[in-house]
PDB file of C-alpha atoms in Angstrom:
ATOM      1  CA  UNK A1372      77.261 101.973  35.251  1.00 58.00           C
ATOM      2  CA  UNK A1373      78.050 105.079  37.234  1.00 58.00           C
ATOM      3  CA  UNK A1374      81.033 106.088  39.274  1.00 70.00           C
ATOM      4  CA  UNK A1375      80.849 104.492  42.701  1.00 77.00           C
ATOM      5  CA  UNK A1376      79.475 106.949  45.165  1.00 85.00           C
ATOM      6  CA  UNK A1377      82.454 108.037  47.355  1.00 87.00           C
ATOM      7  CA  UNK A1378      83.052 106.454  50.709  1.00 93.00           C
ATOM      8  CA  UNK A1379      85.205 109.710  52.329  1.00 94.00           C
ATOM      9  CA  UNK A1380      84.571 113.159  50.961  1.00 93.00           C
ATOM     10  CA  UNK A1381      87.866 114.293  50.177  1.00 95.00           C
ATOM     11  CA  UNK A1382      88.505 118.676  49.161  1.00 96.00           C
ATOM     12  CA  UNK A1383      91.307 120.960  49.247  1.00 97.00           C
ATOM     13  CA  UNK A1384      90.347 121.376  53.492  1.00 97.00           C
ATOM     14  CA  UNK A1385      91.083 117.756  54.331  1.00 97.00           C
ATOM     15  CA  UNK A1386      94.173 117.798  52.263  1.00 98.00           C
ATOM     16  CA  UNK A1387      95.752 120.788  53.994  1.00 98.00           C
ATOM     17  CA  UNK A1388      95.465 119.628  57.077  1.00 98.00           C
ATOM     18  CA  UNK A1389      97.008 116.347  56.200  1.00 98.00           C
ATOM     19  CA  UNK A1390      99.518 118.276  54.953  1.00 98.00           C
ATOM     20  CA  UNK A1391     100.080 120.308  58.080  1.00 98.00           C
ATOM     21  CA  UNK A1392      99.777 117.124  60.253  1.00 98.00           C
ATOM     22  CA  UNK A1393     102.341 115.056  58.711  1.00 98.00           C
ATOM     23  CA  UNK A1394     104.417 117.115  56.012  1.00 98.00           C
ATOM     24  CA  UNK A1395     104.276 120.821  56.730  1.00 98.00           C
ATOM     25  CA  UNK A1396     106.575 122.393  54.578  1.00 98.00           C
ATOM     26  CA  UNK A1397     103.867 121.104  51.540  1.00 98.00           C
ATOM     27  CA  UNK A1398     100.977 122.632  53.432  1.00 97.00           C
ATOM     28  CA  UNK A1399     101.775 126.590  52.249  1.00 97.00           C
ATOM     29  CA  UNK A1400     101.641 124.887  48.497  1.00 98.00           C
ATOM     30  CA  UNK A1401      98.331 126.113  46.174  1.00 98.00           C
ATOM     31  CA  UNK A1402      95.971 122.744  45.829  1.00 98.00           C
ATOM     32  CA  UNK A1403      93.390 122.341  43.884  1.00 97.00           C
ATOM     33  CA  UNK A1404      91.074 119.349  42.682  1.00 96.00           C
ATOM     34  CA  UNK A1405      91.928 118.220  39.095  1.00 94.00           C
ATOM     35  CA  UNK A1406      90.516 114.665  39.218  1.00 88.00           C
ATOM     36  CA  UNK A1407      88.013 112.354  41.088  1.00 85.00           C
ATOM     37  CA  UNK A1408      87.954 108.923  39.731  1.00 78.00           C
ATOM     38  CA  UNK A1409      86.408 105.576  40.178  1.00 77.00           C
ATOM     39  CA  UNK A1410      88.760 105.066  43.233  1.00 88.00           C
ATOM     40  CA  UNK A1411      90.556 108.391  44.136  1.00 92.00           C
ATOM     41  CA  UNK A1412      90.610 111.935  44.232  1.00 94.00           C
ATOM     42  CA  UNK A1413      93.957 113.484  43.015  1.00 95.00           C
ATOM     43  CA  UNK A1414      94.788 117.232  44.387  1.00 97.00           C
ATOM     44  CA  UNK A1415      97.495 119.380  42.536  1.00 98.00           C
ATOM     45  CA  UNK A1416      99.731 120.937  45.078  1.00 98.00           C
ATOM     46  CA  UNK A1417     101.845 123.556  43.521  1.00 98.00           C
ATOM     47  CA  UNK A1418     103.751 122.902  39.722  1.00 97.00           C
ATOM     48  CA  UNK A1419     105.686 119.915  40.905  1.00 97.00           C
ATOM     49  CA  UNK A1420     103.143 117.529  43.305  1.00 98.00           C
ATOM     50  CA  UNK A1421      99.906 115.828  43.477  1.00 97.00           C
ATOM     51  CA  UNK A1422      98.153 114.359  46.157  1.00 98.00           C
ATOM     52  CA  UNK A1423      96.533 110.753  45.751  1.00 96.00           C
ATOM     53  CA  UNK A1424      94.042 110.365  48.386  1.00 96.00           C
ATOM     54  CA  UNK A1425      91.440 107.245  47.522  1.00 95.00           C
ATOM     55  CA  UNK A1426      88.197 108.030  48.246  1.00 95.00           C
ATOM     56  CA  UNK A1427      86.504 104.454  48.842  1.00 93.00           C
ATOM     57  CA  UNK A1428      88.038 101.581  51.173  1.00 94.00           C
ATOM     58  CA  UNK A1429      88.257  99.338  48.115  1.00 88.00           C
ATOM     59  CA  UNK A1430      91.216 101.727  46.296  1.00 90.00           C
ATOM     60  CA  UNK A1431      92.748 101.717  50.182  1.00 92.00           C
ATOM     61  CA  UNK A1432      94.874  98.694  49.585  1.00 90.00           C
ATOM     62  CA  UNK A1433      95.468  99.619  46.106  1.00 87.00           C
ATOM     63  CA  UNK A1434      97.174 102.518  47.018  1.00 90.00           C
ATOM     64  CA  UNK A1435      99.308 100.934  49.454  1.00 91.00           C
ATOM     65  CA  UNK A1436     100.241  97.976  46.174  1.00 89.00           C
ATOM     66  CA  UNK A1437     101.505 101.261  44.969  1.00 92.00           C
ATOM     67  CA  UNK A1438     103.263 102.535  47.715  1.00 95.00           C
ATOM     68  CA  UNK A1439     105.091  99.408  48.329  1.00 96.00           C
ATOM     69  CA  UNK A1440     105.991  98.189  44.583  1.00 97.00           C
ATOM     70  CA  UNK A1441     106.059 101.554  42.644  1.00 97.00           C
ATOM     71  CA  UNK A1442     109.806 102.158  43.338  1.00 96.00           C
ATOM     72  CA  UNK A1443     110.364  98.394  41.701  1.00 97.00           C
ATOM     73  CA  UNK A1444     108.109  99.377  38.557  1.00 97.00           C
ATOM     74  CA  UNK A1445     110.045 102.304  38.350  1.00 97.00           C
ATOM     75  CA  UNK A1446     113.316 100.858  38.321  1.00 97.00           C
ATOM     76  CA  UNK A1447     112.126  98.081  35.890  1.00 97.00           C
ATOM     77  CA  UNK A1448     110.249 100.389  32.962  1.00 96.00           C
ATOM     78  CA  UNK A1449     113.514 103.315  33.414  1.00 91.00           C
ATOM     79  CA  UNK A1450     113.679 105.880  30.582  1.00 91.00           C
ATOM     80  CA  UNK A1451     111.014 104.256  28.901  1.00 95.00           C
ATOM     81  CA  UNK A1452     108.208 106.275  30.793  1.00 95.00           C
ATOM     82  CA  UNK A1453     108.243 107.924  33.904  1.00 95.00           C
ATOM     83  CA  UNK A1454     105.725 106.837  36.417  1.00 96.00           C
ATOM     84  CA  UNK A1455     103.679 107.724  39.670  1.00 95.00           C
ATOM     85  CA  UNK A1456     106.573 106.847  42.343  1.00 95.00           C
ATOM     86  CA  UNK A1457     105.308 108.085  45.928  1.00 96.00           C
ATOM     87  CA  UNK A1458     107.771 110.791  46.884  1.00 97.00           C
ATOM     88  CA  UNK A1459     105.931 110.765  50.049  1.00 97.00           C
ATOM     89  CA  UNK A1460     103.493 109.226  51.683  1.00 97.00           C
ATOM     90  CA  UNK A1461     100.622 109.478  54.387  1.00 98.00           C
ATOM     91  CA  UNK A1462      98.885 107.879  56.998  1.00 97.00           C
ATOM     92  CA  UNK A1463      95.432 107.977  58.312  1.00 97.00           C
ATOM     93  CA  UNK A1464      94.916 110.647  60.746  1.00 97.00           C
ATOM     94  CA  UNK A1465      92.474 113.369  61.454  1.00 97.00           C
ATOM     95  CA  UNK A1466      89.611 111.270  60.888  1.00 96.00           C
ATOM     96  CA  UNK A1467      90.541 110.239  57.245  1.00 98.00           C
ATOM     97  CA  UNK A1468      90.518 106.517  57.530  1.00 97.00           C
ATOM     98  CA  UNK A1469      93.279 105.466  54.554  1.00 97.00           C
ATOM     99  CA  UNK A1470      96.811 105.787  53.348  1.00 97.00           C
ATOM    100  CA  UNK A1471      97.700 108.201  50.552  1.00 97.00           C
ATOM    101  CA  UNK A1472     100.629 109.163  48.718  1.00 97.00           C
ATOM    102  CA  UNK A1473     102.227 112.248  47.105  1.00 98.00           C
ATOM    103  CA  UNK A1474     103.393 111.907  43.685  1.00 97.00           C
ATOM    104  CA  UNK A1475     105.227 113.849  41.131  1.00 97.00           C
ATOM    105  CA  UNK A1476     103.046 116.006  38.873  1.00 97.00           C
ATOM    106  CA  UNK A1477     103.655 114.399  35.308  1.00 95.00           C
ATOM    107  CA  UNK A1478     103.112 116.323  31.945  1.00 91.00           C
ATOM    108  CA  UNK A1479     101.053 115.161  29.339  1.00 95.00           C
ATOM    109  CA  UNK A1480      96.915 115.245  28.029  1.00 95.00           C
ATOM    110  CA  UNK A1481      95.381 111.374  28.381  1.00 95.00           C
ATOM    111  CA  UNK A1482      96.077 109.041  25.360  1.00 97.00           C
ATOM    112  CA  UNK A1483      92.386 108.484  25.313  1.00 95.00           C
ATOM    113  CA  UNK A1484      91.369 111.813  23.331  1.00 92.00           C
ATOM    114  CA  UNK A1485      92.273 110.432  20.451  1.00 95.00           C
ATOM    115  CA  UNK A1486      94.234 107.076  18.797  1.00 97.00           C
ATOM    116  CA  UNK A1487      97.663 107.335  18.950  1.00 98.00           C
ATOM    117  CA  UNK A1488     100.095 106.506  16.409  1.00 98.00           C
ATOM    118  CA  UNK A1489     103.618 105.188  15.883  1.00 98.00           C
ATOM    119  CA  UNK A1490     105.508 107.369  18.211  1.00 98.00           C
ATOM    120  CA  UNK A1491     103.231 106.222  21.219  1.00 98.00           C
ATOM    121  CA  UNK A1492     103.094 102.764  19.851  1.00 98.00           C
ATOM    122  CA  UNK A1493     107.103 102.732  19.990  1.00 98.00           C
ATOM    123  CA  UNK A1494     107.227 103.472  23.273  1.00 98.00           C
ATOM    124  CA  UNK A1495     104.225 101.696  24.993  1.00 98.00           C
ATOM    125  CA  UNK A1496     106.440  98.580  23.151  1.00 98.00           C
ATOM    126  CA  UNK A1497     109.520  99.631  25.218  1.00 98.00           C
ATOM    127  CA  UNK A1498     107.116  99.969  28.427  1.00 98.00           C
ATOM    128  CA  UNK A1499     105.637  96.555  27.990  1.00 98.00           C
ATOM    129  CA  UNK A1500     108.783  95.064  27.322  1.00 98.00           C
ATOM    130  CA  UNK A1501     110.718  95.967  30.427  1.00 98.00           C
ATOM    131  CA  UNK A1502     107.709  95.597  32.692  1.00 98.00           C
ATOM    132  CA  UNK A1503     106.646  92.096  31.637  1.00 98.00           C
ATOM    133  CA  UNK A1504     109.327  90.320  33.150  1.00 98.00           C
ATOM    134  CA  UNK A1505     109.011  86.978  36.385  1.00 98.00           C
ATOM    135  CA  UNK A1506     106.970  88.708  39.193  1.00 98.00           C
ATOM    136  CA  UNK A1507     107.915  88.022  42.763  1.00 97.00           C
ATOM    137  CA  UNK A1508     106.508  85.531  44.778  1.00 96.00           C
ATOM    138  CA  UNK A1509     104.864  88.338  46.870  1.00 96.00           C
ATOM    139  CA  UNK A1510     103.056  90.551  43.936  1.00 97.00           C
ATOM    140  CA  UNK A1511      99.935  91.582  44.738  1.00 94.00           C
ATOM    141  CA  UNK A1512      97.001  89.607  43.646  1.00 92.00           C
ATOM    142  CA  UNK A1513      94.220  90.198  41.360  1.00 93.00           C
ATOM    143  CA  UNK A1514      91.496  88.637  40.757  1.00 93.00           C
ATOM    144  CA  UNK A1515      90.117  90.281  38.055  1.00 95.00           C
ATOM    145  CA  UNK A1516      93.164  90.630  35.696  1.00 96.00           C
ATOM    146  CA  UNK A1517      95.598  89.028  34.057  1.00 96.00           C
ATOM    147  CA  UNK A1518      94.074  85.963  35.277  1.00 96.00           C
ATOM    148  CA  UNK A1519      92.440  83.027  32.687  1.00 96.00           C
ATOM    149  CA  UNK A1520      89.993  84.491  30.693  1.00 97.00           C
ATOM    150  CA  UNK A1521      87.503  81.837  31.120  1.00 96.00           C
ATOM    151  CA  UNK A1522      86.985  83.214  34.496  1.00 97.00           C
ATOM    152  CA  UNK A1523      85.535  86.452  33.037  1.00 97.00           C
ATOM    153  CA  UNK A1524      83.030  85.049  31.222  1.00 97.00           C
ATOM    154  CA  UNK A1525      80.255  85.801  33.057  1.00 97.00           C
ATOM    155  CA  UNK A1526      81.112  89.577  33.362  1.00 97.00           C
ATOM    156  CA  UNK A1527      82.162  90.231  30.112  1.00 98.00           C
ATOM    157  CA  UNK A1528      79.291  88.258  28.618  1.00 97.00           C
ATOM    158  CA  UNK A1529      76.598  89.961  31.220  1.00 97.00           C
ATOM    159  CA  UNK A1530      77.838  92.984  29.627  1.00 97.00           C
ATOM    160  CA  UNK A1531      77.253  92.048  26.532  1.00 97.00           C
ATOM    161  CA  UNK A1532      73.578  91.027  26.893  1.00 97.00           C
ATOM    162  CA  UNK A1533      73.095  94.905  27.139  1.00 94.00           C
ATOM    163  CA  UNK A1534      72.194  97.524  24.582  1.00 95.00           C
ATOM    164  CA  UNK A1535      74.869 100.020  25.972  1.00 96.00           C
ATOM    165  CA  UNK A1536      77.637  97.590  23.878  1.00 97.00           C
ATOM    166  CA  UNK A1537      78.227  97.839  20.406  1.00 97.00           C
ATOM    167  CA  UNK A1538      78.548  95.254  18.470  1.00 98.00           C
ATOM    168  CA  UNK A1539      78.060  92.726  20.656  1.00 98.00           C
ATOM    169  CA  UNK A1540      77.316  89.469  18.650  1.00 97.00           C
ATOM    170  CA  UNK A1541      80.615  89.922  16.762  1.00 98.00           C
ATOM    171  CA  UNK A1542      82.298  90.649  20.374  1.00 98.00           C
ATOM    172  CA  UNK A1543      80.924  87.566  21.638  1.00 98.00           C
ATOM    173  CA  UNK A1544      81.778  85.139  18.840  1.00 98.00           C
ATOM    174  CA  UNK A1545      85.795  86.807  19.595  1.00 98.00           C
ATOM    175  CA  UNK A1546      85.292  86.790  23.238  1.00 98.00           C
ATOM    176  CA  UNK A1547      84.425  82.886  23.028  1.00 98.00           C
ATOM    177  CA  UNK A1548      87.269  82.403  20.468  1.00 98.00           C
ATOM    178  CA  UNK A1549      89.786  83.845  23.293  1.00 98.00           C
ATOM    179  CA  UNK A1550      88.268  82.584  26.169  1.00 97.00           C
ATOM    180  CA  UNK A1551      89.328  78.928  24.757  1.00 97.00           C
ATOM    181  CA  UNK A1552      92.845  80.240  23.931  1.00 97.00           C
ATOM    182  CA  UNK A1553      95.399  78.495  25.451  1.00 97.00           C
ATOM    183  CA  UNK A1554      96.323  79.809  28.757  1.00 96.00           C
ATOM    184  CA  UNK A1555      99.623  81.757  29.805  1.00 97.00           C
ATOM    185  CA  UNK A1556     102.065  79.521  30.736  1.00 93.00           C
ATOM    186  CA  UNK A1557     106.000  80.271  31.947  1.00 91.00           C
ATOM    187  CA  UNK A1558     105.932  81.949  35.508  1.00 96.00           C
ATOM    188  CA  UNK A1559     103.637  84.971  36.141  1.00 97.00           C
ATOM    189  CA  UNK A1560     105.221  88.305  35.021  1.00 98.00           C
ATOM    190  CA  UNK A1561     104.733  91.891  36.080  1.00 98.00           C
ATOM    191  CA  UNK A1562     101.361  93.592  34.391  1.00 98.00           C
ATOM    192  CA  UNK A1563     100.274  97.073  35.051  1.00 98.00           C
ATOM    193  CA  UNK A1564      96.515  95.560  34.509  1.00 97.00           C
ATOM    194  CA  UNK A1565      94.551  98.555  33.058  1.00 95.00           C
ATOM    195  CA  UNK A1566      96.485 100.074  30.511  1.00 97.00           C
ATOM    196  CA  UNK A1567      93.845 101.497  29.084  1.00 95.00           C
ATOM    197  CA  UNK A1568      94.668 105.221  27.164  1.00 97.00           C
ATOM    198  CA  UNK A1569      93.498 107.336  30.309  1.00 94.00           C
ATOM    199  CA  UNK A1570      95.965 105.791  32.052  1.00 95.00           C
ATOM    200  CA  UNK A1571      98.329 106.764  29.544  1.00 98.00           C
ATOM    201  CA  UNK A1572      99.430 110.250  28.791  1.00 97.00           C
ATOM    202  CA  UNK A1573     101.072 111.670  25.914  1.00 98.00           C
ATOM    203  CA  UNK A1574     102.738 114.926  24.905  1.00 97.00           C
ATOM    204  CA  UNK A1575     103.830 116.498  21.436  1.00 96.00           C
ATOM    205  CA  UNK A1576     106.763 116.488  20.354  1.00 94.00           C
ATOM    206  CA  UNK A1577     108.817 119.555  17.811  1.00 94.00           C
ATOM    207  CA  UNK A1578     108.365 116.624  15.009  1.00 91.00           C
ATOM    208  CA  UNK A1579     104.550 117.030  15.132  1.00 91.00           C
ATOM    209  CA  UNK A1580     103.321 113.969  16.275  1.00 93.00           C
ATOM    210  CA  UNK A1581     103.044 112.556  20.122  1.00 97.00           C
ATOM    211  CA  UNK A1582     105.196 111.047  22.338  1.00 97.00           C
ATOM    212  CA  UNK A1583     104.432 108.683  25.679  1.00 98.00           C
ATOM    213  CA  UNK A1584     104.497 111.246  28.807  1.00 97.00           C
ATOM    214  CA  UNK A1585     103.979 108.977  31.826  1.00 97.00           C
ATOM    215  CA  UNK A1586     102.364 105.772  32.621  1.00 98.00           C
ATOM    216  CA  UNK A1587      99.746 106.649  35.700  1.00 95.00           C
ATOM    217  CA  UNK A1588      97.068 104.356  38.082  1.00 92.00           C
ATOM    218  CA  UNK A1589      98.958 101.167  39.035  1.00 94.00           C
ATOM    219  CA  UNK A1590      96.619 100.292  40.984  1.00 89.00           C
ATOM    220  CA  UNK A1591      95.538  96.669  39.354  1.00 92.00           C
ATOM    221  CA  UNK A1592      99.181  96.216  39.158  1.00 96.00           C
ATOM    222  CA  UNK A1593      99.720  92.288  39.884  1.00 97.00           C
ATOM    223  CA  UNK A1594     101.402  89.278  38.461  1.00 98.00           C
ATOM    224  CA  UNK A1595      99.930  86.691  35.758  1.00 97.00           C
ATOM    225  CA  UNK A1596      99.741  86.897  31.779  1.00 98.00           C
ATOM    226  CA  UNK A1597     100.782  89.882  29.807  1.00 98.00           C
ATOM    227  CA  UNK A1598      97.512  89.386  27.620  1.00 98.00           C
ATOM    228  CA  UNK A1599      96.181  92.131  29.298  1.00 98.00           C
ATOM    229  CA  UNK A1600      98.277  95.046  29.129  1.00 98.00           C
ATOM    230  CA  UNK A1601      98.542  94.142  25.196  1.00 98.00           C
ATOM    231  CA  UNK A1602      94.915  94.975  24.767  1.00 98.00           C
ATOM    232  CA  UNK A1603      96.289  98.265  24.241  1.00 98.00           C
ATOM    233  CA  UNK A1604      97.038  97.913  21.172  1.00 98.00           C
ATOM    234  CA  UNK A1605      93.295  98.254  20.213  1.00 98.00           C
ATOM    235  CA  UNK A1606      92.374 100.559  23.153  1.00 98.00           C
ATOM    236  CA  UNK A1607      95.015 103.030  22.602  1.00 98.00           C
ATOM    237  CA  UNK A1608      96.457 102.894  19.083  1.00 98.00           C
ATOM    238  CA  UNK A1609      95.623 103.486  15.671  1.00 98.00           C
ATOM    239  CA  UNK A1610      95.901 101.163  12.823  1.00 97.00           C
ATOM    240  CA  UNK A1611      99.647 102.132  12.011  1.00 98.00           C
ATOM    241  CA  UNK A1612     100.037 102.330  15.916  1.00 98.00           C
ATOM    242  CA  UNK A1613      98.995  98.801  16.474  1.00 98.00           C
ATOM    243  CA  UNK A1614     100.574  97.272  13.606  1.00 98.00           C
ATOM    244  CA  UNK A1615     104.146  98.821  14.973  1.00 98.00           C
ATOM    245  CA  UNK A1616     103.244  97.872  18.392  1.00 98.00           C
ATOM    246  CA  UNK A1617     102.926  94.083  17.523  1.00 98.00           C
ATOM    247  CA  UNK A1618     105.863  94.031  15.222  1.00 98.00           C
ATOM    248  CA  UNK A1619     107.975  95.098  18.519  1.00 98.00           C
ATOM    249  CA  UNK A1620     106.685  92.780  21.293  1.00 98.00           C
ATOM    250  CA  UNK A1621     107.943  89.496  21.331  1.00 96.00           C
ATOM    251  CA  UNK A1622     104.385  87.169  22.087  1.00 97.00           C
ATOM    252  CA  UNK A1623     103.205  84.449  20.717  1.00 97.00           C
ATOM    253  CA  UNK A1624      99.743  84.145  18.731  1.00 97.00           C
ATOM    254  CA  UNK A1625      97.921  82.416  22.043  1.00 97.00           C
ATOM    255  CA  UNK A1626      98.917  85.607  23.708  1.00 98.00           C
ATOM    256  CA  UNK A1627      97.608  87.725  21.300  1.00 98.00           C
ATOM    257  CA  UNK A1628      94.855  86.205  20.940  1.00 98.00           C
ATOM    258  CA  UNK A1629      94.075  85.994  24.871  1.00 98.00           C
ATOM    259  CA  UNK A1630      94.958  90.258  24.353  1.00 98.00           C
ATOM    260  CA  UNK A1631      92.272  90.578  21.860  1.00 98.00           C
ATOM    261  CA  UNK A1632      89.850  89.392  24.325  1.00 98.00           C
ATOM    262  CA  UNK A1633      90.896  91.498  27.069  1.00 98.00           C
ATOM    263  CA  UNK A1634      90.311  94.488  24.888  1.00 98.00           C
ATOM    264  CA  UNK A1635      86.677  92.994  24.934  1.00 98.00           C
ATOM    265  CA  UNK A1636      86.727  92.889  28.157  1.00 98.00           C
ATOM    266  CA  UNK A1637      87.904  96.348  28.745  1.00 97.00           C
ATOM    267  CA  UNK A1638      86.228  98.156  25.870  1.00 98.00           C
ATOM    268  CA  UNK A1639      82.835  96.775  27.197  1.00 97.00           C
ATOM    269  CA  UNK A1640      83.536  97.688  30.570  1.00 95.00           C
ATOM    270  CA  UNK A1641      84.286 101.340  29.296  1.00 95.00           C
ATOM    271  CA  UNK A1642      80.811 100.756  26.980  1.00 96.00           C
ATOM    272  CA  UNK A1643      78.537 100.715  30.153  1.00 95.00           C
ATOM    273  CA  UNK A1644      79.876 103.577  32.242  1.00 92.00           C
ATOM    274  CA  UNK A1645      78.295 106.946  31.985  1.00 88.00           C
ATOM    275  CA  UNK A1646      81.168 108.644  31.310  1.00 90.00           C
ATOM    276  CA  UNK A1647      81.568 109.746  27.091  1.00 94.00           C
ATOM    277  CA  UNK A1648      85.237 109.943  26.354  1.00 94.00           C
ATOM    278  CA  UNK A1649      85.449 106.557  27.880  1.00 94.00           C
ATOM    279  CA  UNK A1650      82.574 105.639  25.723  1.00 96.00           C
ATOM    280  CA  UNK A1651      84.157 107.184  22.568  1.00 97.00           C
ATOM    281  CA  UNK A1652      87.235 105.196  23.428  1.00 97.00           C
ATOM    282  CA  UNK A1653      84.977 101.517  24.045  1.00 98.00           C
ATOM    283  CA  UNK A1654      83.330 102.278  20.859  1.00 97.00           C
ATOM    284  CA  UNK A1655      86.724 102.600  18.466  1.00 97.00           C
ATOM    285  CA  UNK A1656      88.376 100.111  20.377  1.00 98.00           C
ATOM    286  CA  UNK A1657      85.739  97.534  19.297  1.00 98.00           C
ATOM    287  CA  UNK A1658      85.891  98.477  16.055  1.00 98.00           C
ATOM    288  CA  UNK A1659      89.716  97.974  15.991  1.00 98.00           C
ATOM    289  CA  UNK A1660      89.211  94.932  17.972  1.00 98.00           C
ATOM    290  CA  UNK A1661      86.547  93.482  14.951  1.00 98.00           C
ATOM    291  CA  UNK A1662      88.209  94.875  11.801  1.00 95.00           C
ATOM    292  CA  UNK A1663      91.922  95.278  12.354  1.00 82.00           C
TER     293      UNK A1663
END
């Protein structure tokens, strides 16, 4: 499964003169492309910045989720991890059909280069912890996470049924296992819904090992069960990592069981794309997932 082909063509060009129609004292800044994603295209602008710019109508209202609820994430997760707050943002104009946002530059590699250990694990608990509290009323919905398993089925096993999984008839026999899990109950909390390790980053620290950086792409944030962001503890961590991580998040073993099969759902979904590190990362997830 490839990237989807972009809906806007979005370069350095556009972005200036976004810049120069709506915030001019950015437009003298150096830019340059440093990522084009599944959903946007992020520009660096300077040491400090980044443009967000999505470059297909689907990631239009996902940006704008993040425009309108990053400042309460923010407050929520605190010291724990800094994350992608607008510091401004943008409207269509010139022809570009979509809001964007500019960001703060944050430091860090992505988690997903390698697993990550207790340090990480530490703090992704402290993330979780203060995120996963009652959602408002008016959180944005999604349908495709942190909702019932049993309503993935049909993707997750589709995916499965391929040769690009690996694994799969011991990721089956756990996806079915978690799939009949007993569902989230208490009131739907806040979920950043792909906290998978590219949307992770980490830095080193002077005691050798790695610290969480930032939390980025809230773009599936939503309301519903916290199943899903705990899938991270295969995704991202290593065996030390994800032993740590469990010891400091307070969920029951329905919920962990629901997370194991969201990390099936995830790691397969990062199994069929034809991108490698996210393939690297699907492949020892599963393992994790299986043998941990």
């Amino acid at each position: 499964m490839g990237t989807p082909a972009a809906e806007f063509h979005v370069d350095v060009e556009l972005v200036v003169a976004l810049l120069r129609d709506q915030h001019p004292d950015l437009a003298e800044l150096p830019l340059r492309v440093v990522a084009s994603g599944w959903d946007n295209v992020v520009v660096r602008a300077g040491d400090a910045l980044a443009v967000r710019l999505p470059r297909r109508a689907a990631a239009a209202t996902l940006v704008e989720h993040e425009q309108r609820w990053l400042p309460t994430i923010a407050a929520l997760v605190g010291d724990a991890a800094p994350v992608p707050e607008p510091v401004r943002t943008g409207r269509p104009a010139l022809g570009y059909p979509w809001a964007w946002s500019i960001v703060p530059w944050l430091p860090g590699r992505p988690a997903g280069e390698q697993a990550q250990g207790v340090r990480v694990a530490r703090d992704l608990a402290a993330v979780v912890t203060r995120l996963h509290v009652p959602a408002p009323a008016d959180a944005p919905a999604n349908p495709v996470r942190a909702v019932p398993l049993a309503t993935r089925s049909e993707a997750v096993t589709t995916r499965l049924a391929t040769d690009d999984v690996p694994r799969a008839v011991e990721l089956a026999t756990l996806w079915r296992t978690a799939a009949g899990a007993p569902t989230h109950v208490g009131p739907p909390v806040w979920v950043h819904g792909d906290l998978h390790p590219f949307n992770l980053l980490v830095e080193p620290t002077p005691l050798g090992d790695r610290r969480l950086s930032a939390v980025v792409d809230f773009g599936d944030l939503t309301a519903g069960d916290p199943a899903v962001d705990l899938a991270t503890r295969w995704l991202t961590l290593d065996d030390a990592g994800g032993r740590t991580f469990a010891s400091l998040v307070d969920a029951d073993p329905a919920t962990w069981t629901r997370a194991r099969g969201w990390a099936v759902s995830i790691a397969s979904a990062l199994a069929v794309t034809d991108d490698d590190a996210f393939r690297t990362v699907a492949a020892r997830a599963i393992d994790a997932v299986l043998d941990g």
